[in-house]
XYZ file of C-alpha atoms in Angstrom:
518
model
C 68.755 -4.736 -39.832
C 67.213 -8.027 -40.578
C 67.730 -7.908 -44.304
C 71.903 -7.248 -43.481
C 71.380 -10.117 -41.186
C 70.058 -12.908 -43.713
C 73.001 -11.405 -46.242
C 75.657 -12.010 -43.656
C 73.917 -15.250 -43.032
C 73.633 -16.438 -46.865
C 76.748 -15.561 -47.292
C 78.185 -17.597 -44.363
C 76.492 -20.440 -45.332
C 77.058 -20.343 -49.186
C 80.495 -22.386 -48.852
C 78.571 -25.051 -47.280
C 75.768 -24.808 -49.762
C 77.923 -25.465 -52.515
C 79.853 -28.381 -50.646
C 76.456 -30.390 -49.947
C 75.476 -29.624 -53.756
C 78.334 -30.789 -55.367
C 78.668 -33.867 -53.152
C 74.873 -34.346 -54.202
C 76.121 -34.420 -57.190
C 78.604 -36.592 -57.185
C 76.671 -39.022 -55.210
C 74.098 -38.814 -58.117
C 75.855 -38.835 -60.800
C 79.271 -40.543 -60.396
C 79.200 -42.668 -57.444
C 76.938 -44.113 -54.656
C 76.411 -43.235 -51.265
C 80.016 -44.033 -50.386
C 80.724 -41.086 -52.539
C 79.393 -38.707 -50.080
C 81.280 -37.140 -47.285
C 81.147 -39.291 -44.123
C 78.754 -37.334 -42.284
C 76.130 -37.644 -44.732
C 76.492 -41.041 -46.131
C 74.808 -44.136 -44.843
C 75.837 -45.250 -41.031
C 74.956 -48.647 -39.288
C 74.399 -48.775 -35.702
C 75.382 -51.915 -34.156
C 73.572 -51.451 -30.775
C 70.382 -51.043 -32.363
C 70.768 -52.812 -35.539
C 69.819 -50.119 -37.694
C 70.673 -48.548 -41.053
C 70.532 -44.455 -40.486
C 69.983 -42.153 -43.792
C 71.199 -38.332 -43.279
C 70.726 -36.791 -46.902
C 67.250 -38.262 -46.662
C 66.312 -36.335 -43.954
C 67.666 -33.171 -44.961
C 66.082 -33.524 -48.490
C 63.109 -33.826 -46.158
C 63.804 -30.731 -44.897
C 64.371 -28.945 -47.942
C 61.307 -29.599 -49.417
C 59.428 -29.039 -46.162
C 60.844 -25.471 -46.552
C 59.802 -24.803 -50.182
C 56.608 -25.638 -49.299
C 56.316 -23.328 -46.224
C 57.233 -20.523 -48.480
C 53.675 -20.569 -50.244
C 51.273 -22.614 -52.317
C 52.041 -20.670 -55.913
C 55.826 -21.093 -55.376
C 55.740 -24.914 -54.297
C 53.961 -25.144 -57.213
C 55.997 -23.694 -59.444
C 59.041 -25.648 -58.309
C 56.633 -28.738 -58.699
C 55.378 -27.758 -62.054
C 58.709 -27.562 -63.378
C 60.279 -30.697 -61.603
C 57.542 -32.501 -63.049
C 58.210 -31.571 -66.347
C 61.890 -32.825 -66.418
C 60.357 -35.635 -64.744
C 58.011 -36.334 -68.053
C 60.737 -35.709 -70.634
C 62.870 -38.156 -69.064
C 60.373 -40.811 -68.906
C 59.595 -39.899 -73.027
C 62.773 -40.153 -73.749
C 63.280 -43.563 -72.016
C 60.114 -44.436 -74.063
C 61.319 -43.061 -77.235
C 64.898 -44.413 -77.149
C 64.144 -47.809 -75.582
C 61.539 -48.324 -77.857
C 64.387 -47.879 -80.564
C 66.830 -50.266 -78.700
C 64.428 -52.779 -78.670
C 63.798 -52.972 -82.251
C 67.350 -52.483 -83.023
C 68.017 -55.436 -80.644
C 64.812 -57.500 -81.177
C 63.635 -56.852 -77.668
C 65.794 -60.066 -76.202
C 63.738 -59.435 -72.659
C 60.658 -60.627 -74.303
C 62.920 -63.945 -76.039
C 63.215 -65.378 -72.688
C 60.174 -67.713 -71.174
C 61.199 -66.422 -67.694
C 61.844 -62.850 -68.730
C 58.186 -61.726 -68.475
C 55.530 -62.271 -66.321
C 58.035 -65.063 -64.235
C 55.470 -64.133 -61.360
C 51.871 -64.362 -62.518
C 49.182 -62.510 -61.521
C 49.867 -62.792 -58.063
C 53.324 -61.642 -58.430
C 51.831 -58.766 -60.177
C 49.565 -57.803 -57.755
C 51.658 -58.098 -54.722
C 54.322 -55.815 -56.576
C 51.388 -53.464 -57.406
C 50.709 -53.409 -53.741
C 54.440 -52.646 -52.767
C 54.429 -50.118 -55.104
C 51.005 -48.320 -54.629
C 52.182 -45.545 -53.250
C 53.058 -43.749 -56.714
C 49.446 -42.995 -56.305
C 49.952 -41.060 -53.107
C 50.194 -37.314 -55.518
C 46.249 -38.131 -56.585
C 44.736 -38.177 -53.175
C 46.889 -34.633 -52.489
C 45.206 -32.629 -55.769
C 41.440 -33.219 -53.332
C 43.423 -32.352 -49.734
C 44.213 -28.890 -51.793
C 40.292 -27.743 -52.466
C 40.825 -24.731 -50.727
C 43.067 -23.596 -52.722
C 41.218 -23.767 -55.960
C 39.064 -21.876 -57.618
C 36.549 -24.402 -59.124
C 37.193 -27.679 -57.036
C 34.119 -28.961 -58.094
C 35.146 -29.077 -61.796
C 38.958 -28.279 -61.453
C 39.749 -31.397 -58.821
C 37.861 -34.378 -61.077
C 39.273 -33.137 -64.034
C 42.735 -32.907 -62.671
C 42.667 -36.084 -60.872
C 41.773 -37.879 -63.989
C 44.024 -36.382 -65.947
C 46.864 -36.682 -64.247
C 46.266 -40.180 -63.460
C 45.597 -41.301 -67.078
C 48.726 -39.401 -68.078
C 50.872 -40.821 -65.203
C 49.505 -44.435 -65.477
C 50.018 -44.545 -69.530
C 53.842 -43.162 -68.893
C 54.786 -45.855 -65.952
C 53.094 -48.839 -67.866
C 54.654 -47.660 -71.435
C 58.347 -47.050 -69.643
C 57.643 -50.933 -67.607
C 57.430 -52.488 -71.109
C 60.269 -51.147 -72.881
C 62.989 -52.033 -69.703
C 61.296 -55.281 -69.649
C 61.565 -56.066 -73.410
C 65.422 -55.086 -73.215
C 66.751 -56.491 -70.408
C 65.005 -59.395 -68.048
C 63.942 -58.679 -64.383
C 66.490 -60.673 -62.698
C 69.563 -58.876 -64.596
C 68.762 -55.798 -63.775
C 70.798 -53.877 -61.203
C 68.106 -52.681 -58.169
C 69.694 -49.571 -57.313
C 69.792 -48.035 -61.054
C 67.300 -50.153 -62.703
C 66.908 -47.982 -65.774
C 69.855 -46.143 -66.387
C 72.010 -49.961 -65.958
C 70.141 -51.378 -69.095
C 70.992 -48.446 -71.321
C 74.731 -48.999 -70.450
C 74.510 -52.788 -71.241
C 73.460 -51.398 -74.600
C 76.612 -49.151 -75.122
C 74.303 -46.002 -74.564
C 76.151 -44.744 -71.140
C 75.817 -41.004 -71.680
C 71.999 -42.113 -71.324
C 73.024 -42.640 -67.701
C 73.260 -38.735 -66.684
C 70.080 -37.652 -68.209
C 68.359 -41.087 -66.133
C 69.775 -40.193 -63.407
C 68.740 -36.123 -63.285
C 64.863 -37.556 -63.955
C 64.916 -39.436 -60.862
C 66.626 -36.844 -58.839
C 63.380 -35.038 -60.265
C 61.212 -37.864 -59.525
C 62.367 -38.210 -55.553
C 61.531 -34.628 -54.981
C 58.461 -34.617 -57.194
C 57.468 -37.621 -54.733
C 58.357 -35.323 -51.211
C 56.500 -32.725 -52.566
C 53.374 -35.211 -53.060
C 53.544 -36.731 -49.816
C 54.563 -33.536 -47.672
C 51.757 -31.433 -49.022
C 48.641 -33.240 -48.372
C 49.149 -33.982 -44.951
C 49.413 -30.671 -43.374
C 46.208 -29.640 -44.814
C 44.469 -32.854 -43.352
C 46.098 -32.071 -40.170
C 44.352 -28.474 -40.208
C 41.131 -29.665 -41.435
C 41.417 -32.229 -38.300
C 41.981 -29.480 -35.624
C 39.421 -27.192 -37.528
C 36.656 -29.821 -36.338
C 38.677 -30.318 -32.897
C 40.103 -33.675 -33.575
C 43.835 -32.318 -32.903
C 44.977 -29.349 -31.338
C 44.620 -25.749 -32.450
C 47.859 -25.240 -33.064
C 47.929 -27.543 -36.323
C 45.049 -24.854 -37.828
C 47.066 -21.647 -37.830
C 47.572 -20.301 -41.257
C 49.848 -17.935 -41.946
C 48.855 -14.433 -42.998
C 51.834 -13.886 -45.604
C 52.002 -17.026 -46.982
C 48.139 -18.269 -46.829
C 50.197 -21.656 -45.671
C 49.722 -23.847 -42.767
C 53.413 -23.367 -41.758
C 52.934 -25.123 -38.241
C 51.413 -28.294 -39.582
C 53.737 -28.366 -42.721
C 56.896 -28.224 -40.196
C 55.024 -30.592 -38.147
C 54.766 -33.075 -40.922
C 58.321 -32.178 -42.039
C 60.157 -33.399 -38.782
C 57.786 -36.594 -38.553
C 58.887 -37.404 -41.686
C 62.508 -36.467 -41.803
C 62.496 -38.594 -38.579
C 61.131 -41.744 -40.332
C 63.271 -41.574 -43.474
C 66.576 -40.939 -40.931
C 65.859 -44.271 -39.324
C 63.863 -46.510 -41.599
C 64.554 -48.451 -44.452
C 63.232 -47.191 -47.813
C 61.436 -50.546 -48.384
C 59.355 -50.430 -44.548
C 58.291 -46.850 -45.624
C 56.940 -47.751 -49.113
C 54.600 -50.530 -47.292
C 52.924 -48.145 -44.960
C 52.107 -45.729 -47.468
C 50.952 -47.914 -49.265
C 48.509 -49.226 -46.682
C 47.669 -46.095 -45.887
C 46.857 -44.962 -49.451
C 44.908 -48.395 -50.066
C 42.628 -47.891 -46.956
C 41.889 -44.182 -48.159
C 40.976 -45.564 -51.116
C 38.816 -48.166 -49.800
C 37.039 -46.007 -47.292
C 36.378 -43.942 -50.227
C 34.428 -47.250 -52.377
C 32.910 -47.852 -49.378
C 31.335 -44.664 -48.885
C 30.278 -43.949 -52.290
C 28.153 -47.158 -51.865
C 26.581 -45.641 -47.956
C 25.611 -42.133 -49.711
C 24.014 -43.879 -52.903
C 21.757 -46.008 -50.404
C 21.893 -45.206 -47.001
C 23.222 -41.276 -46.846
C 21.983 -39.957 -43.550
C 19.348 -38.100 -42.840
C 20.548 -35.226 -40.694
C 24.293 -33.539 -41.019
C 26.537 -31.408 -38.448
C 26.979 -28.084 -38.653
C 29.000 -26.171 -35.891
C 27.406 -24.301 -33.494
C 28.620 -20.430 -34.538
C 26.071 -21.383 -37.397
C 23.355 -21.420 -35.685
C 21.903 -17.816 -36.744
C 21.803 -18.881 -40.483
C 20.217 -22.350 -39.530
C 17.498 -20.715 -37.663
C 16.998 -18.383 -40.652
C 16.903 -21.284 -43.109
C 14.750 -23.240 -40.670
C 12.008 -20.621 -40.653
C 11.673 -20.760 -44.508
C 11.032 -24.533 -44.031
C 7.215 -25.610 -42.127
C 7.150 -29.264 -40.164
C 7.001 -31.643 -43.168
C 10.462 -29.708 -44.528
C 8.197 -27.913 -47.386
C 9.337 -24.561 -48.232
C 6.678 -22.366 -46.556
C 7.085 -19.284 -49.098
C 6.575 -22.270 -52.138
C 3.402 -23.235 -50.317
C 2.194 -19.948 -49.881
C 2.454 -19.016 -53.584
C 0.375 -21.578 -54.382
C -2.287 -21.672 -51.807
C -2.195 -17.759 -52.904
C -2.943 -18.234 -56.793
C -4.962 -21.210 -56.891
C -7.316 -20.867 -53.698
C -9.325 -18.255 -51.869
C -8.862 -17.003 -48.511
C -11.855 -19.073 -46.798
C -10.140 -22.558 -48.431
C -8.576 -23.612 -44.882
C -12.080 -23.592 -43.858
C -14.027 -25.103 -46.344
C -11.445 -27.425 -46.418
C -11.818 -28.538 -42.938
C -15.964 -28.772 -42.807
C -15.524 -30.892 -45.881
C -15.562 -34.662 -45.609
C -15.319 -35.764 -48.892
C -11.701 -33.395 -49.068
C -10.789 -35.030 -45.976
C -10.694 -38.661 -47.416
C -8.046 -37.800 -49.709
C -5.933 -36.605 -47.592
C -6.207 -39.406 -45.466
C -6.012 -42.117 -48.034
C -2.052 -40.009 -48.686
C -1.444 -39.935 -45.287
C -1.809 -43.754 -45.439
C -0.056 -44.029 -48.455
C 2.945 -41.851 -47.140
C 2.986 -43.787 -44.093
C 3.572 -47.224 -46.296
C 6.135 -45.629 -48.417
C 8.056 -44.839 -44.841
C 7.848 -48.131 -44.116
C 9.008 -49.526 -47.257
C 11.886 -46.806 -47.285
C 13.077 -47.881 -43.729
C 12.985 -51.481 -44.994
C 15.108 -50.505 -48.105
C 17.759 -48.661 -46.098
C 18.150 -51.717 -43.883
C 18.518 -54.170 -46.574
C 20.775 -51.746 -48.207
C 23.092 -51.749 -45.133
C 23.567 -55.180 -44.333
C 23.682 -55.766 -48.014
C 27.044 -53.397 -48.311
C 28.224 -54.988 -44.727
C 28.073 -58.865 -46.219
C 29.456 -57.626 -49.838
C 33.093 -56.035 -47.145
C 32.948 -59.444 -45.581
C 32.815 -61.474 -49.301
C 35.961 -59.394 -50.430
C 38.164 -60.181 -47.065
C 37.334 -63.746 -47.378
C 37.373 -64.213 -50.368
C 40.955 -62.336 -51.296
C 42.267 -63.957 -47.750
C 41.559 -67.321 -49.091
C 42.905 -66.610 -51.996
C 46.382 -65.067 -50.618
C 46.959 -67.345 -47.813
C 48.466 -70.717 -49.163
C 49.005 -71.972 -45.710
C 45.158 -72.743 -45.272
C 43.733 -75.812 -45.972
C 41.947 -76.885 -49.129
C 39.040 -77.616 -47.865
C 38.741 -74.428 -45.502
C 39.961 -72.592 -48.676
C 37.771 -73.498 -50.973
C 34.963 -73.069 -48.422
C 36.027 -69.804 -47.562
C 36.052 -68.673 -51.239
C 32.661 -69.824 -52.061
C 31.762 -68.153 -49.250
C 33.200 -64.885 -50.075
C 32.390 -65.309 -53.642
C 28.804 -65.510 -52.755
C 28.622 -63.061 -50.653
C 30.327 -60.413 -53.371
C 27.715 -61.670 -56.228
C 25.073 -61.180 -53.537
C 25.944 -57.624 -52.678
C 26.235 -57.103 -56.452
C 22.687 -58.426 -57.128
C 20.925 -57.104 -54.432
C 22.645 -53.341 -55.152
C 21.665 -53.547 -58.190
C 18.307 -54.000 -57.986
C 17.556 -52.122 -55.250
C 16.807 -48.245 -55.765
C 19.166 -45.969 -54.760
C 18.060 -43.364 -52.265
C 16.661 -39.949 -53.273
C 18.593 -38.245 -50.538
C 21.695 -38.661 -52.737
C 21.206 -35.883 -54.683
C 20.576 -33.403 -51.530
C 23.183 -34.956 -49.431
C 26.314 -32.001 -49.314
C 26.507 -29.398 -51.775
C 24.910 -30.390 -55.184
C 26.907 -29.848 -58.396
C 29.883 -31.939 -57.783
C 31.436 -35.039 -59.226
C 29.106 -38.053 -59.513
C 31.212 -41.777 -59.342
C 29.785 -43.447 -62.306
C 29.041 -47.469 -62.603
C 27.395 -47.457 -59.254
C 27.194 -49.979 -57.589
C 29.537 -51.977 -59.652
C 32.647 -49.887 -59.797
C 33.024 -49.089 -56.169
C 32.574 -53.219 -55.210
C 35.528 -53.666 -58.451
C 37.338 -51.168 -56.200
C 36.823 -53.329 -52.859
C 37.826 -56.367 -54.203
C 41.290 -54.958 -55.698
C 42.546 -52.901 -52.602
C 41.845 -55.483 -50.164
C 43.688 -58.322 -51.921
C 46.543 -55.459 -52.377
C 46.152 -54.861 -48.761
C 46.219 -58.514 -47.737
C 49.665 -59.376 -50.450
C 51.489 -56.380 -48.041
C 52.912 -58.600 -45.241
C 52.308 -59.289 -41.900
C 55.805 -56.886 -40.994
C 54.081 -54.067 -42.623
C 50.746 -53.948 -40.679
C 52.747 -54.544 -37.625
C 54.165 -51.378 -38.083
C 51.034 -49.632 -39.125
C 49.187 -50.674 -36.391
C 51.598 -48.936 -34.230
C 50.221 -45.374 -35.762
C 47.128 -46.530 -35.602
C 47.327 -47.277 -31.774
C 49.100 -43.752 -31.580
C 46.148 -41.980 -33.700
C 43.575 -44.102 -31.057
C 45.401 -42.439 -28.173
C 45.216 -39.182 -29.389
C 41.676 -39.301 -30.019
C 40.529 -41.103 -27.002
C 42.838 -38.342 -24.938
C 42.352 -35.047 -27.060
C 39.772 -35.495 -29.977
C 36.858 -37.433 -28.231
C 36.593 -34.157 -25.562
C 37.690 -31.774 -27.936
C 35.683 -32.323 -31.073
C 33.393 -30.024 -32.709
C 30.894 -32.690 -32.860
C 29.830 -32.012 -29.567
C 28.278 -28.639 -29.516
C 27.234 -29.656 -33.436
C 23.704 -28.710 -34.659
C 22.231 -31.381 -36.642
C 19.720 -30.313 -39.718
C 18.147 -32.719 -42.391
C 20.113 -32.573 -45.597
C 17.404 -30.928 -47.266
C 18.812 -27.939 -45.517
C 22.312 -28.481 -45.674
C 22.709 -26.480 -48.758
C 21.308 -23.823 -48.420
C 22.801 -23.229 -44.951
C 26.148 -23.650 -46.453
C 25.140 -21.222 -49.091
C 23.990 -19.118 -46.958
C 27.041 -19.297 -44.286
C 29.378 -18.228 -47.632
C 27.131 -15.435 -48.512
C 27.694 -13.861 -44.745
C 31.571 -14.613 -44.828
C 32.118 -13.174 -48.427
């Protein structure tokens, strides 16, 4: 009965189908958006003064679909849009590249043709436009789903973001060298400078690549977030309901519809432009968070980490294998066994002149404390002042409103503060804990403490060169996300009935916890 019902109901809906395709297609291809009929095209509403998008939504929906149907299918459909995606973009390298010889590359003959901008017009595009590096952060939301993530996800995301970055900057040079920015048409950049060069049948294959590419992008943004959302009500932070995983398709189908209406929602009623800003912001704090805490686990990781009540079995069981000083009692034992008798403890006791030893280490371990707790504290404020150095100093150098004077002052200021941090990082050792903190065997972020401060500086002078419009609007989520934590997630959070255990033990309780589940 329910198969003859989704027959009658494909078949119903098939003349439909076909009528949104081919007017998809038409749009694409042929016209514009006043080529589509006039319940999908592009509306303005006068009362509210806003610009409302239709066929985004429902491409929203679409994909939001595809991937509620399954992880290996979504992936499919994204392998294979991907790969149009990459043959377009070679063959705009291959045949631009031959235009541009052919032509003598007249973008590149003009002194205002390249580079009109500087570096700051650079970076404030890159900042526009950093949310082509949304996919990355989505290939570490997905760790559950593979089967090596420790090897598979660093090798993937550096992959995929050598391959990507190489293709964008090669395809940026050869538009540039043929036609300047400012005679380019913004709607069909690419595919408009192949027809000023006679080559218009270049126009269809252009324009299937970037159908490619908008759905490619969807099915980056729409399929991290449900997977954050059910990691967030895992540890309590949201409700339940965002954590149910369905048994057939091993997909978070709640969350992923959940996600799919928010964002169908924002692309019905904003502007393509407002949207590309606040991912961007979001995907440039992510990434800053992330510097950030590669440089608190190198010196300051903690000392003790959650683990969720139900464990508590295993972390009593671990515990026991462990004495007071966190030495692994069976280790001790061994040895006590095969190098002393069974009357040591008390020889060892009567005996002054063992005594002294031990007390000169106890000493000694007590100083090494002490210089440890100093080390973590310099550490700290040292990675707190080198934050501060990269706001001022990137504000100071965005803002051309300020004052010289409280300019220059401020970038001195910041300047020193970043070549502080840098000196001070460097000298100072790193903390042992590091290689005990969460489960050894992973990825290690190289150029330490250099690369994540690099990283700093960049995103916050990205973040900064956004707009003031831009964090106005993302600091109305954020308000929203404070208001569901301080209403839901502060009462509701795991980390309330949480067990805390020194990382020495984290590791094995985690390997332990697997063991029982498997």
């Amino acid at each position: 009965m329910h198969k003859c019902f989704c027959f009658f109901l494909f078949v119903a809906l098939l003349p439909f189908c076909l009528n949104l395709s081919f007017a998809f297609i038409k749009a694409f291809f042929f016209g514009g958006p006043n080529s589509l009929p006039g319940f999908l095209a592009r509306q303005h509403i006068p009362g509210l003064d806003i610009v409302v998008d239709p066929v985004a939504s429902i491409l929203v929906f679409i994909v939001t679909g595809l991937l509620c149907v399954g992880i290996k299918e979504s992936t499919l459909v994204q392998g294979f849009v991907t790969t149009v995606n990459v043959c377009v973009l070679l063959f705009v390298i291959i045949a631009g590249s031959y235009l541009g010889f052919k032509t003598g590359w007249a973008g590149y003959g003009l002194p205002s043709g390249y580079f009109a901008f500087g570096v700051d017009g650079m970076l404030a595009g890159s900042a526009t436009l950093f949310f082509a590096c949304i996919g990355f952060d989505s290939i570490a939301s997905t760790a559950e789903e593979v089967k090596n993530p420790q090897r598979d996800l660093p090798l993937g995301i550096g992959f995929t973001l050598a391959t990507c970055c190489t293709l964008y900057m090669l395809v940026s040079v050869v538009i540039l060298g043929l036609v300047p920015y400012y005679a380019m048409n913004p709607d069909t950049p690419i595919s408009s400078v192949f027809a000023e060069h006679g080559v218009h049948w270049a126009a269809y294959i252009i324009t299937s690549g970037a159908v490619m590419a908008l759905c490619s992008a969807l099915m980056g943004s729409l399929l991290p977030q449900p997977r954050i959302l059910m990691a967030m009500a895992r540890d309590g932070l949201l409700p339940s309901f965002f954590s149910d995983v369905n048994k057939n398709t091993q997909v978070p189908v709640k969350s992923t519809l959940a996600t799919g209406i928010g964002a169908a929602t924002l692309a019905f009623f904003m502007d393509v432009d407002q949207l590309a800003g606040m991912v961007s912001v979001g995907t440039l704090l992510a990434f800053t968070m992330v510097a950030i805490s590669v440089l608190i686990l190198r010196y300051v990781p903690p000392d003790e980490v959650p683990f969720p009540s139900s464990l508590q079995d295993t972390i009593d069981s671990v515990a026991l294998q462990y004495d007071l000083n966190g030495q692994d009692i069976n280790c001790e034992t061994s040895e006590i066994d095969a190098g002393t008798s069974s009357t040591l403890p008390m020889l060892h006791k009567n005996n002054a002149a063992v005594d002294y030893p031990e007390i000169v280490q106890q000493e000694a371990q007590g100083n090494f404390v002490l210089k440890e707790e100093n080390r973590r504290k310099i550490a700290g404020w040292t990675i707190a002042f080198t934050c501060t150095g990269a706001f001022l100093l990137t504000y100071a150098a965005t803002d051309l409103n300020l004052p010289r004077p409280v300019r220059f002052t401020m970038c001195g200021v910041g300047g020193a503060l970043l070549l502080f941090g840098l000196i001070v990082l460097t000298l100072v050792e790193q903390d042992d804990a590091r290689h005990s903190f969460g489960h050894s065997g992973g990825f290690i972020c190289p150029f330490v403490p250099l690369l994540p401060i690099f990283c700093i500086l960049i995103n916050t002078y990205l973040l900064i060169n956004l707009g003031a419009a831009t964090w106005a609007r993302v600091s109305v989520w954020l308000l929203i996300g404070v208001f569901v934590y301080a209403l839901y997630g502060r009462t509701h959070s795991s980390l309330l009935d949480a067990v805390y255990v020194p990382v020495a033990h984290a590791d094995r309780i985690h390997r332990s916890s697997v063991d029982i589940l498997a």
